[in-house]
Coordinates of C-alpha atoms in Angstrom, one line a residue:
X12 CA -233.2 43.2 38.6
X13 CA -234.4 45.7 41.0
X14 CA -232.7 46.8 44.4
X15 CA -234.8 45.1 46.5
X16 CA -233.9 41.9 44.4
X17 CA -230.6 42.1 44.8
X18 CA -230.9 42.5 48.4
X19 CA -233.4 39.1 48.9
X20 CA -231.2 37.2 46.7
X21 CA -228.1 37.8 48.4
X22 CA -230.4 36.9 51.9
X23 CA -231.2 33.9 50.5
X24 CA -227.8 32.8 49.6
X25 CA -226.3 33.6 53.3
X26 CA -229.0 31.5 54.5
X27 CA -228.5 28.6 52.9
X28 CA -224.6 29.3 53.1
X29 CA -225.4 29.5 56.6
X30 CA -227.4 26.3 56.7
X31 CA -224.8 24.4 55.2
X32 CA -222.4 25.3 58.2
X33 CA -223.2 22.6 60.8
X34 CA -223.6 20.0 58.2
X35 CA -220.6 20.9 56.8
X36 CA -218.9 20.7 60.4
X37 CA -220.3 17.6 61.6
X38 CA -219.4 15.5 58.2
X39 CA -215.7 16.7 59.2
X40 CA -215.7 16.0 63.3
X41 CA -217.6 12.8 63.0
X42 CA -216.7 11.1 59.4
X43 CA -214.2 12.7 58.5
X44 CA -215.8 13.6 55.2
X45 CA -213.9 17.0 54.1
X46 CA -216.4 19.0 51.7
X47 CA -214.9 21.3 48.8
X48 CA -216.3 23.0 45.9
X49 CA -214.0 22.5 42.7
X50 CA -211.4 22.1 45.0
X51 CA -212.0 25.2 47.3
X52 CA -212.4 23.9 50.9
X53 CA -215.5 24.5 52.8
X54 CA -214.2 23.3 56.3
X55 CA -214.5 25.9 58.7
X56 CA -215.3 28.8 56.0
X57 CA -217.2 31.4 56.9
X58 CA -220.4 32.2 54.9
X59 CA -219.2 34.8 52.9
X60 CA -216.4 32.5 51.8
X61 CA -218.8 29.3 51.0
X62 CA -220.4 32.4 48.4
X63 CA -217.0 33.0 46.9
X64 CA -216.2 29.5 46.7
X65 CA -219.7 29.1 44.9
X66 CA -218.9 32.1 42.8
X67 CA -215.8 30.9 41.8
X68 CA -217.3 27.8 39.7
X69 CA -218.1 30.0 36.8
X70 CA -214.2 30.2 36.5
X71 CA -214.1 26.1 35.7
X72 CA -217.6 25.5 33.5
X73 CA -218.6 29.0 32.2
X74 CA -221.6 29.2 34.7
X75 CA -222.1 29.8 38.2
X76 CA -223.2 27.6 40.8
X77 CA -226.3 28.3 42.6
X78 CA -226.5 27.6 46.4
X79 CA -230.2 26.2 46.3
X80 CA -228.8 23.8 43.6
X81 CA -225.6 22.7 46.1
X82 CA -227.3 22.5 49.4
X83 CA -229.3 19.8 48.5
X84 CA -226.3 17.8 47.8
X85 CA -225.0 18.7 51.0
X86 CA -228.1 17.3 52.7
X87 CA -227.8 14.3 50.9
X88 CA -224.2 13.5 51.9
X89 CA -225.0 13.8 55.5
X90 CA -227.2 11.0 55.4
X91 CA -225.0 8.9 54.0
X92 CA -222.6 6.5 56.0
X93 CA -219.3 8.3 54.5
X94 CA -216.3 7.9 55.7
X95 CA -212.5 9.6 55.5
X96 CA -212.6 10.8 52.2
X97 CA -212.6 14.2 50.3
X98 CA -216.1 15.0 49.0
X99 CA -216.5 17.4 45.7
X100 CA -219.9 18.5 45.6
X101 CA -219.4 21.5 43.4
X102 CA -218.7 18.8 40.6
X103 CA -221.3 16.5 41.8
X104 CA -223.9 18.9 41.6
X105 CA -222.6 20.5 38.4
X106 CA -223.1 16.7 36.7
X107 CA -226.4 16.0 38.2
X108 CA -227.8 19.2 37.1
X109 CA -226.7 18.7 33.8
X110 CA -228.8 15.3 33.7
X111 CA -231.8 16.6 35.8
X112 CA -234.3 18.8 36.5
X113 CA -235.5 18.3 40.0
X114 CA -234.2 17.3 43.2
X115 CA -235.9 13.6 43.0
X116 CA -233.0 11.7 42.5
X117 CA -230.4 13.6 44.4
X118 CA -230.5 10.8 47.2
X119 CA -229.6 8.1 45.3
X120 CA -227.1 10.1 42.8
X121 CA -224.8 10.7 45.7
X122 CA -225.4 7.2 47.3
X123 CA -224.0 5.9 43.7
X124 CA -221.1 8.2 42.8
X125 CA -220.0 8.1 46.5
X126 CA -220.3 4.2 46.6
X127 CA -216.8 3.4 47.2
X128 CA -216.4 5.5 50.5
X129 CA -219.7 4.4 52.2
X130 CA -219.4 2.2 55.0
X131 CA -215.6 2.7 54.2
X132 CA -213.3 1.1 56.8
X133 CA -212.4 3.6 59.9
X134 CA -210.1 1.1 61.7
X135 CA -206.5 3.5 61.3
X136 CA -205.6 4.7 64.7
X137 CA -204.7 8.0 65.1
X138 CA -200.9 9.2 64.8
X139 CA -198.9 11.8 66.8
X140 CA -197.4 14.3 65.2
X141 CA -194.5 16.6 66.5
X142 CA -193.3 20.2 65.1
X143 CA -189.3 20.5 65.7
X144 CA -189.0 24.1 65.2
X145 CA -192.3 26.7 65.2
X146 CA -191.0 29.1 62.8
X147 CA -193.5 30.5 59.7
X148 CA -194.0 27.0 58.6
X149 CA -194.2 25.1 61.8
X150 CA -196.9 27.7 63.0
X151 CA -198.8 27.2 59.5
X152 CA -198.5 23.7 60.1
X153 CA -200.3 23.8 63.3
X154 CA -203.0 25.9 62.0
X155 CA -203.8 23.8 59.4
X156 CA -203.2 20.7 61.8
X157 CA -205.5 22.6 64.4
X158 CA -208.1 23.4 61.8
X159 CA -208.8 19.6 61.5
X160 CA -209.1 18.9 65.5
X161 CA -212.3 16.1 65.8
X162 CA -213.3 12.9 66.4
X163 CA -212.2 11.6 63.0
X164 CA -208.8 13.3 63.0
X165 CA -205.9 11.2 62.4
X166 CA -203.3 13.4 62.3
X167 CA -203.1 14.6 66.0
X168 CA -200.9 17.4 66.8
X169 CA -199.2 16.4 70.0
X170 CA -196.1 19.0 71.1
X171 CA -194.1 21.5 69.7
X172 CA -190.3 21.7 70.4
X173 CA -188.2 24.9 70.6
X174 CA -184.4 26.4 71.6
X175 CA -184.6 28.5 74.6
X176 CA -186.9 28.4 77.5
X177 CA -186.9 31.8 78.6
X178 CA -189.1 33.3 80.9
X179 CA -192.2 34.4 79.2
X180 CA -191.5 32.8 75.8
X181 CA -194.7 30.3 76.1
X182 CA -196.7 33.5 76.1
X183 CA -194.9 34.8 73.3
X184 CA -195.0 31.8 70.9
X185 CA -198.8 31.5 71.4
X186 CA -199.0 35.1 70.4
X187 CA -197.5 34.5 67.5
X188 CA -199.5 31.7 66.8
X189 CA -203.0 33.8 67.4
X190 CA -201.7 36.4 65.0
X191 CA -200.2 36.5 62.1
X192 CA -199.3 40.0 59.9
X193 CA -199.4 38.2 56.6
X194 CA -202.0 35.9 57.2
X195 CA -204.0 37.2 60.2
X196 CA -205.5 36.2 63.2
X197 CA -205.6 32.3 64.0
X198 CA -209.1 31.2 63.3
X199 CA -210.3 29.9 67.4
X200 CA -208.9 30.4 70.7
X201 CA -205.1 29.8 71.8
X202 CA -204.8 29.9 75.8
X203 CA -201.7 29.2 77.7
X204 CA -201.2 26.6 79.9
X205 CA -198.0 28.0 82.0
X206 CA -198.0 25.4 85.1
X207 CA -197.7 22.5 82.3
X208 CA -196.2 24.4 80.0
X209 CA -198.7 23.8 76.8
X210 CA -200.9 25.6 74.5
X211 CA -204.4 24.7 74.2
X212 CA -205.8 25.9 70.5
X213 CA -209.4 25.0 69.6
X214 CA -209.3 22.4 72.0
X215 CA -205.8 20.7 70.8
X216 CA -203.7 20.6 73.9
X217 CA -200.0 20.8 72.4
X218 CA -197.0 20.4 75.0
X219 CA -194.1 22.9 74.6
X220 CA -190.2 20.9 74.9
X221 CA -187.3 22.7 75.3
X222 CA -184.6 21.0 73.9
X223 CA -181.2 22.2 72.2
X224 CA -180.8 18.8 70.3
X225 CA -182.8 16.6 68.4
X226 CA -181.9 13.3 70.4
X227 CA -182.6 14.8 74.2
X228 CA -186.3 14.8 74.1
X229 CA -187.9 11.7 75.6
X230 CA -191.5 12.0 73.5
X231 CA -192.7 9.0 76.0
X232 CA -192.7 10.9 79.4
X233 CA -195.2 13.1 77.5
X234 CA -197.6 9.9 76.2
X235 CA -196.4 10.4 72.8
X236 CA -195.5 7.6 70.7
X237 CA -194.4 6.2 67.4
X238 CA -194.6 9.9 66.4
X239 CA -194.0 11.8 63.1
X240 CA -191.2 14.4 63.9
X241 CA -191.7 17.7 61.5
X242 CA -188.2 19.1 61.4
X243 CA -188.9 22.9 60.0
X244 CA -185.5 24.4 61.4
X245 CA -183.5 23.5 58.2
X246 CA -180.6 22.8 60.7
X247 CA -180.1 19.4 59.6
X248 CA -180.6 18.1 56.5
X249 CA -178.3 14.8 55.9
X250 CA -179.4 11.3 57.5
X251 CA -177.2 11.8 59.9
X252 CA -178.4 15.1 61.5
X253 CA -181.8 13.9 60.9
X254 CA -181.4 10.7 62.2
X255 CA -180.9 11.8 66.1
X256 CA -184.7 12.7 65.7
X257 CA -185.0 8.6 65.8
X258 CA -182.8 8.4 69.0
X259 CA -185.4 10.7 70.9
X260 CA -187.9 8.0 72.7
X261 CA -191.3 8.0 71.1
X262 CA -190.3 9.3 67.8
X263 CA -190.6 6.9 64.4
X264 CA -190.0 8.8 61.1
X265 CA -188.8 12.5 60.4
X266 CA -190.1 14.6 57.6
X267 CA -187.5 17.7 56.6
X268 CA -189.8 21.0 55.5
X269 CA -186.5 21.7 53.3
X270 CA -184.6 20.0 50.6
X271 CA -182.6 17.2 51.8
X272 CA -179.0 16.2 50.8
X273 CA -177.5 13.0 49.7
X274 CA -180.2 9.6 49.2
X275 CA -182.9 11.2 51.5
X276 CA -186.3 11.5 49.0
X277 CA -187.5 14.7 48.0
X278 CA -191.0 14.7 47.6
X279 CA -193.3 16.7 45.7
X280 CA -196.9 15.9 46.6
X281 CA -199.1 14.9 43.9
X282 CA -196.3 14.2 41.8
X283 CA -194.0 11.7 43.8
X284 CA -195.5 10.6 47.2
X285 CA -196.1 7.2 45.5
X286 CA -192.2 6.5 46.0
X287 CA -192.9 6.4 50.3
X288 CA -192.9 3.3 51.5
X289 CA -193.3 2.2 54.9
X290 CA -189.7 1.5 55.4
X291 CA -188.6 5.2 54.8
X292 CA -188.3 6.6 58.3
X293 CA -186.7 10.4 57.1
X294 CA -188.5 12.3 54.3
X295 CA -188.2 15.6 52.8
X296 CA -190.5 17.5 51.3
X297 CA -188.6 19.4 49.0
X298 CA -188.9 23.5 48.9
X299 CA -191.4 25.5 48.3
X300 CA -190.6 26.1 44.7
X301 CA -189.9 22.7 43.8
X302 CA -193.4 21.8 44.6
X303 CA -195.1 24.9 42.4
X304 CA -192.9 24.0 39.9
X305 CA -193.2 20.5 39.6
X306 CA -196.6 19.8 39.1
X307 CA -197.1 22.2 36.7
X308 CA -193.7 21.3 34.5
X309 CA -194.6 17.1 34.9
X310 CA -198.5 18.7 33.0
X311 CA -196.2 20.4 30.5
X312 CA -194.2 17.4 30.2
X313 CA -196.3 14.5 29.9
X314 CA -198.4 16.2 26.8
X315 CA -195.9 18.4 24.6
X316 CA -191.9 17.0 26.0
X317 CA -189.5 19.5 27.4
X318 CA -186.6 19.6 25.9
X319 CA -184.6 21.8 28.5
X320 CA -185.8 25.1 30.1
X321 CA -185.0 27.6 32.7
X322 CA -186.5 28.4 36.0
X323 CA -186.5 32.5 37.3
X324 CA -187.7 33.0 40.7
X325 CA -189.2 35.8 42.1
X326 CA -189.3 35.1 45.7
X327 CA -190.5 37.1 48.9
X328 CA -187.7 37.7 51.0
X329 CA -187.1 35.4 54.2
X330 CA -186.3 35.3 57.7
X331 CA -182.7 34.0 56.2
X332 CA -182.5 37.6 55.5
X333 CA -181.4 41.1 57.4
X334 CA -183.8 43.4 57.9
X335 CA -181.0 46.3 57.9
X336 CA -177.7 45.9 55.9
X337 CA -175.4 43.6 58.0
X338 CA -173.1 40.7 57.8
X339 CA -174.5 37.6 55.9
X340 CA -172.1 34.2 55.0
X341 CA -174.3 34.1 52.1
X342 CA -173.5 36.4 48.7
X343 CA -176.0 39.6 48.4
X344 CA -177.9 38.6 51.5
X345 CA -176.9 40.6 54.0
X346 CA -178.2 43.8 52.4
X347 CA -181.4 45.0 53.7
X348 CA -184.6 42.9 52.1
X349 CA -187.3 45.4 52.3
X350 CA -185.3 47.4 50.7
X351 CA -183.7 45.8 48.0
X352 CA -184.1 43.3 45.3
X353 CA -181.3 40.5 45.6
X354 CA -180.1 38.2 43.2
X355 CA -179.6 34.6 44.8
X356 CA -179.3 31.1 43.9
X357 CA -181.7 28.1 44.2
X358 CA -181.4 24.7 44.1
X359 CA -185.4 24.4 43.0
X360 CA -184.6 23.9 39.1
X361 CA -182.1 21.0 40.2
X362 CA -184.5 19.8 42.8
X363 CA -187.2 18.9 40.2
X364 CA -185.3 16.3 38.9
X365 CA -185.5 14.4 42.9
X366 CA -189.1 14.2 42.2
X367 CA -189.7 14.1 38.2
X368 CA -186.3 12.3 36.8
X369 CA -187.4 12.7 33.8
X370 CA -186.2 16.3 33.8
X371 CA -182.8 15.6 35.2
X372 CA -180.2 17.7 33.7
X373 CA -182.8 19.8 31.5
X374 CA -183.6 22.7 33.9
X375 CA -181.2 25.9 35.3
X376 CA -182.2 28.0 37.9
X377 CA -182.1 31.4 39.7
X378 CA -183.9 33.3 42.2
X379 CA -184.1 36.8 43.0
X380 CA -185.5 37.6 46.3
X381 CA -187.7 41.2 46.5
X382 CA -189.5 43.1 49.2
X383 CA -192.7 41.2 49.9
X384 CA -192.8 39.1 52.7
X385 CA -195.0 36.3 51.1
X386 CA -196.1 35.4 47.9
X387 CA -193.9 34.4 44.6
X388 CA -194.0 33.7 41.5
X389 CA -191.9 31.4 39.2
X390 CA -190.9 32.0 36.0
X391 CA -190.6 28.9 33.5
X392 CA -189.3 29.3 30.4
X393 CA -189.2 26.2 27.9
X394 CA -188.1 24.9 24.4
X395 CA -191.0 21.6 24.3
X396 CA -190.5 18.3 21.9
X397 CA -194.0 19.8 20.5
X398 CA -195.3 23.0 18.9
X399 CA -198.5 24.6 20.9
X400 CA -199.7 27.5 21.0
X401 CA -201.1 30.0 23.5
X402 CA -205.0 29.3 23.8
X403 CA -204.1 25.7 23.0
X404 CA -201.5 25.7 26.1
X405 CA -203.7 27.6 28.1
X406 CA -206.7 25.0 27.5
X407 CA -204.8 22.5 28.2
X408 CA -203.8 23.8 31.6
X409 CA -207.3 24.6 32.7
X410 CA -208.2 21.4 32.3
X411 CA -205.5 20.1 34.4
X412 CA -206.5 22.3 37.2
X413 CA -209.9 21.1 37.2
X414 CA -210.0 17.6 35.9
X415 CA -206.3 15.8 36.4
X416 CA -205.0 14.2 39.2
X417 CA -202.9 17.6 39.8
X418 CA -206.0 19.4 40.6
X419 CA -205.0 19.4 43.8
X420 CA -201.8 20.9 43.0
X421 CA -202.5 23.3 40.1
X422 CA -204.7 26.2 40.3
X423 CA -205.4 28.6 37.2
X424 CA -206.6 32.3 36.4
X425 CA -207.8 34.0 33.7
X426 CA -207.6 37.8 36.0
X427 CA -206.2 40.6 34.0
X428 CA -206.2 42.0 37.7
X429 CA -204.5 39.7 39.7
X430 CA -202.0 40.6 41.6
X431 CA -198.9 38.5 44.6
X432 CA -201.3 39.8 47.8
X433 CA -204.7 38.0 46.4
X434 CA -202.8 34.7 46.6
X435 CA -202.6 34.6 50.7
X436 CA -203.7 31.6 52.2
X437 CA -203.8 29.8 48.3
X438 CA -203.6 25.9 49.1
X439 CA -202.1 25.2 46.4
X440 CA -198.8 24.4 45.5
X441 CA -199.3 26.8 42.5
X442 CA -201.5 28.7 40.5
X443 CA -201.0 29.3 36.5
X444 CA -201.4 33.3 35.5
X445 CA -202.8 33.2 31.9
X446 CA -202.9 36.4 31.5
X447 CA -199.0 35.8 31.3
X448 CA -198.6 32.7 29.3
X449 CA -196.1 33.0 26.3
X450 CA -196.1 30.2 23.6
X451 CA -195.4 29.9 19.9
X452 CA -194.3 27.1 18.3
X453 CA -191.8 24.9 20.4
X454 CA -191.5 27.8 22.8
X455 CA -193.2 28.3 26.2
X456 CA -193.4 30.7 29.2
X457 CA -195.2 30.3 32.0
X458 CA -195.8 32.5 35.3
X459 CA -196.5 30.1 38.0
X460 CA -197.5 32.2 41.5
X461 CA -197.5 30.6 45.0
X462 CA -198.1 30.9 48.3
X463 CA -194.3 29.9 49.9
X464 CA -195.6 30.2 52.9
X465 CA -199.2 28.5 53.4
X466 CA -199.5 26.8 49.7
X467 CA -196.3 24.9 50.8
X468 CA -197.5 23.7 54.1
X469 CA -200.6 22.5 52.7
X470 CA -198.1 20.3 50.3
X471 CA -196.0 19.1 53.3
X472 CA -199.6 17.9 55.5
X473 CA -200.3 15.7 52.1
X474 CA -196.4 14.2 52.6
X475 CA -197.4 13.8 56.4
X476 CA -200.8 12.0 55.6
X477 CA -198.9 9.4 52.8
X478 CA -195.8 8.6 55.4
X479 CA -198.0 7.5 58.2
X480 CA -200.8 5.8 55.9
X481 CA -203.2 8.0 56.0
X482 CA -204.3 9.0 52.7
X483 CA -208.0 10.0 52.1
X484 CA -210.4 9.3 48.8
X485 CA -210.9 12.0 46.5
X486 CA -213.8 11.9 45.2
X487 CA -215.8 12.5 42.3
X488 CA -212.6 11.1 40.6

C-alpha cells in the first residue's frame, strides 16, 4: 500500500469514527443504550479511541474489525426503540458478517438479536446517590458517575460529604476532581459553586456536606431521598459504624468500598451480586484484589477444581502509606513507599471465600506493596483437581474473557510488551497476562494485573446498580 493510501485510509476511518459520535451519544442520553465493542466502551470516547477499540478485535477473533463494516450497525441501532441495556456491536457485526455479504439485512438482524430490549420497560425512577468520603475512589466514582449524566440516567449523583470545611477547600476538592496525576484531566468542565457550596461537573450539580459523623447529615433539607450512601473512608466497617449512615434523614442503604467485618456481604461483582436482595440495606464491595481475583479463580474453578493455592500481591502503594519514613501503627508501613518495597498482609485470599465459598479455607495470602502509585498485579499460584496445560489454560481463559458471563470481569493479553502503566483506566476488575501463565499438570500460575484504582470502581458502580435495582441487559448474550 502506498503512502498516500495509508493516509486516505486512516481519513476514512476518523470519519466514520467521527460519524459514529453523536449517534453513539444520543443512544446513551436518551435510551440509555450504552454501545461497546467486545466489551471496550464507546461512551464518550474520542475518535482515536473508537480506532483502538476497533483495532483491538483482532485480539478476540484473529481479524480486525473494519469501521465501514460497524457503522452500519451503529445506524441501525439508532433506529430502533432500545432501551437501558448494554449493546455489543463489535460482536453483532462480527456474526452478521460472517453470514453476509451486504448491508441488506442489517435492519432487521439487529431488530431480531436486540428483540428483548426493544420497547423495553423505562418505568424505574431515578436513585440518589451520595459519596461519604472523596478520596481516590470516591473522585473515580464520580467520574464514572458524571460520565453517565442524561436523560436516561438512573444513577444520579446528588452530594458529596467531607471532614473539614475550611476556607477554600471547595476550590480545592474540585481541583482535584479536574485533574488527576495518574489518570489525567477529568473529561468536561467542573465549576464551583461557592455561595451554595456545590460543584457543577458536565452539568451534574453535586452539593458539598460538611459533616464529622455519619448520622448529622439531614440528606432531606438538600431534596435528597431514599439515597444510596457510598461510604469510601474505610472508617467504619461493622454494622454498627455503618449503620448511623441509616440515621442520617434521606439516606436508605450504605455500600462500604472496603471489606466489611462480621455478617455484612462482601461482594464481588459478576461473581456474587446475585446474593443482594432488597432487604440488605449495608453492602460491601469487597477490595480491590478480591474482585481481580475472584472472577478469574471462580473460571479456574468451575472447569479444572482448585485444590488450595496461594495468592502474592504486588500492590501500588497507598495513601495508608508515608511518603517519608515516619511512625505507622501498622508493621513496615511507616517506611517511605516510593522508596521501598514493603512486605504487608492482606485479607484478599481470605476475602474470596465471602464471595466464592467454595474456596473457603483453600487460599493464603500476602501482599507486598512497591513504588507505583497505581496499578497491580496478583500472583495466583494453584495445585487444580485437573491436569492442563499452558495453551490449553490459556485457551480456555480467552474464551472466558470474550464469551462467559465474566467477560465483563476478565480481560486477557497475549503482549510480550505489556507492562503496569498501559493498564490505567482498565475497567476491568482484571486482566490475564499470558505471556506469564505457568501450568503443567495439576499445577497453575497465573499473573492477574488490575487497575486498584479505576478497575475497582467500575466493579463497585455494578454493586451500586444491583442494590438499588437497576441492572441493565447485556446484550448479544
Amino acid at each position: 500500500m502506498s503512502a498516500d493510501k495509508h493516509l486516505q485510509s486512516w481519513q476514512e476511518r476518523f470519519e466514520m469514527a467521527e460519524a459514529m459520535q453523536p449517534l453513539l451519544g444520543k443512544l446513551y442520553r436518551n435510551q440509555g443504550v450504552e454501545v461497546v465493542v467486545y466489551g471496550k466502551p464507546l461512551l464518550n470516547a474520542s475518535t482515536i479511541e473508537i480506532i483502538k477499540a476497533h483495532r483491538l478485535v483482532r485480539r478476540h477473533v484473529g481479524e480486525k474489525l473494519r469501521l465501514r463494516e460497524s457503522l452500519p450497525f451503529v445506524q441501525a441501532l439508532s433506529k430502533l426503540a432500545v432501551k437501558q441495556c448494554k449493546v455489543d456491536i463489535g460482536k453483532l457485526a462480527v456474526k452478521y458478517w460472517a453470514e453476509h455479504t451486504d448491508t441488506n439485512e442489517i435492519e432487521s438482524y439487529m431488530a431480531r438479536e436486540l428483540a428483548e430490549a426493544i420497547d423495553h420497560a423505562d418505568d424505574i425512577a431515578p436513585r440518589d446517590v451520595v459519596l461519604y468520603g472523596f478520596g481516590r475512589i470516591g473522585r473515580l466514582l464520580a467520574r464514572l458517575l458524571i460520565e453517565r449524566t442524561g436523560r436516561s440516567n438512573k444513577l444520579r449523583l446528588r452530594a458529596i460529604v467531607l471532614r473539614g470545611g475550611k476556607k477554600g477547600d471547595l476550590e480545592k476538592r474540585a481541583s482535584l476532581l479536574r485533574r488527576d496525576s495518574v489518570h489525567g484531566p477529568f473529561n468536561g468542565s467542573v465549576e464551583v459553586d461557592e455561595e451554595n457550596n456545590a460543584i457543577i461537573a458536565n452539568g451534574t450539580y453535586i452539593q458539598v456536606i460538611y459533616a464529622n459523623s455519619p448520622d448529622e447529615v439531614d440528606y432531606t433539607k438538600y431534596g435528597i431521598t431514599d439515597a444510596l450512601v457510598v461510604d469510601n473512608t474505610g472508617i467504619w466497617k461493622d454494622e454498627a459504624g455503618l449503620g448511623l449512615h441509616l440515621k442520617s434523614p434521606g439516606a436508605s442503604k450504605v455500600l462500604l468500598t472496603a471489606p466489611a467485618k462480621g455478617a455484612i456481604k462482601n461482594i464481588v461483582y459478576g461473581v456474587n451480586e446475585g446474593d443482594i436482595t432488597p432487604e440488605d440495606i449495608i453492602v460491601s464491595a469487597a477490595s480491590c484484589t478480591t474482585n481481580a481475583i475472584t472472577p478469574v479463580l471462580k473460571a479456574v474453578n468451575d472447569k479444572y477444581g482448585i485444590e488450595n493455592g496461594h495468592v502474592e500481591t504486588i500492590h501500588s502503594y497507598t495513601n495508608d502509606q508515608n511518603l517519608i519514613d515516619n511512625y505507622h501503627s501498622a508493621d513496615r508501613r511507616g517506611r517511605s513507599a516510593p522508596l521501598n518495597m514493603v512486605i504487608t498482609e492482606t485479607g484478599a485470599a481470605k476475602a474470596v471465600a465471602k464471595a466464592l465459598p467454595v474456596l473457603a479455607g483453600k487460599l493464603t495470602g500476602n501482599a507486598i506493596r512497591v513504588p507505583t502509585p497505581n496499578v497491580s498485579m496478583a500472583i495466583i499460584s494453584m495445585n487444580l483437581n485437573a491436569e492442563t496445560n499452558k495453551d490449553e489454560l490459556n485457551e480456555y481463559l480467552k474464551d472466558t474473557a470474550l464469551q462467559s458471563p465474566l467477560q465483563n470481569q476478565i480481560d486477557y493479553t497475549d503482549s510480550t510488551e505489556i507492562v503496569s502503566s498501559d493498564l490505567v483506566g482498565s475497567r476491568y476488575a482484571g486482566v490475564v497476562d499470558s505471556q506469564a501463565t505457568i501450568a503443567e499438570g495439576k499445577r497453575a500460575i497465573l499473573y492477574v494485573w488490575y487497575d486498584n484504582e479505576f478497575g475497582y470502581s467500575c466493579q463497585v458502580v455494578g454493586v451500586m446498580q444491583t442494590m438499588l435495582g437497576l441492572t441493565t441487559l447485556s446484550l448479544p448474550a
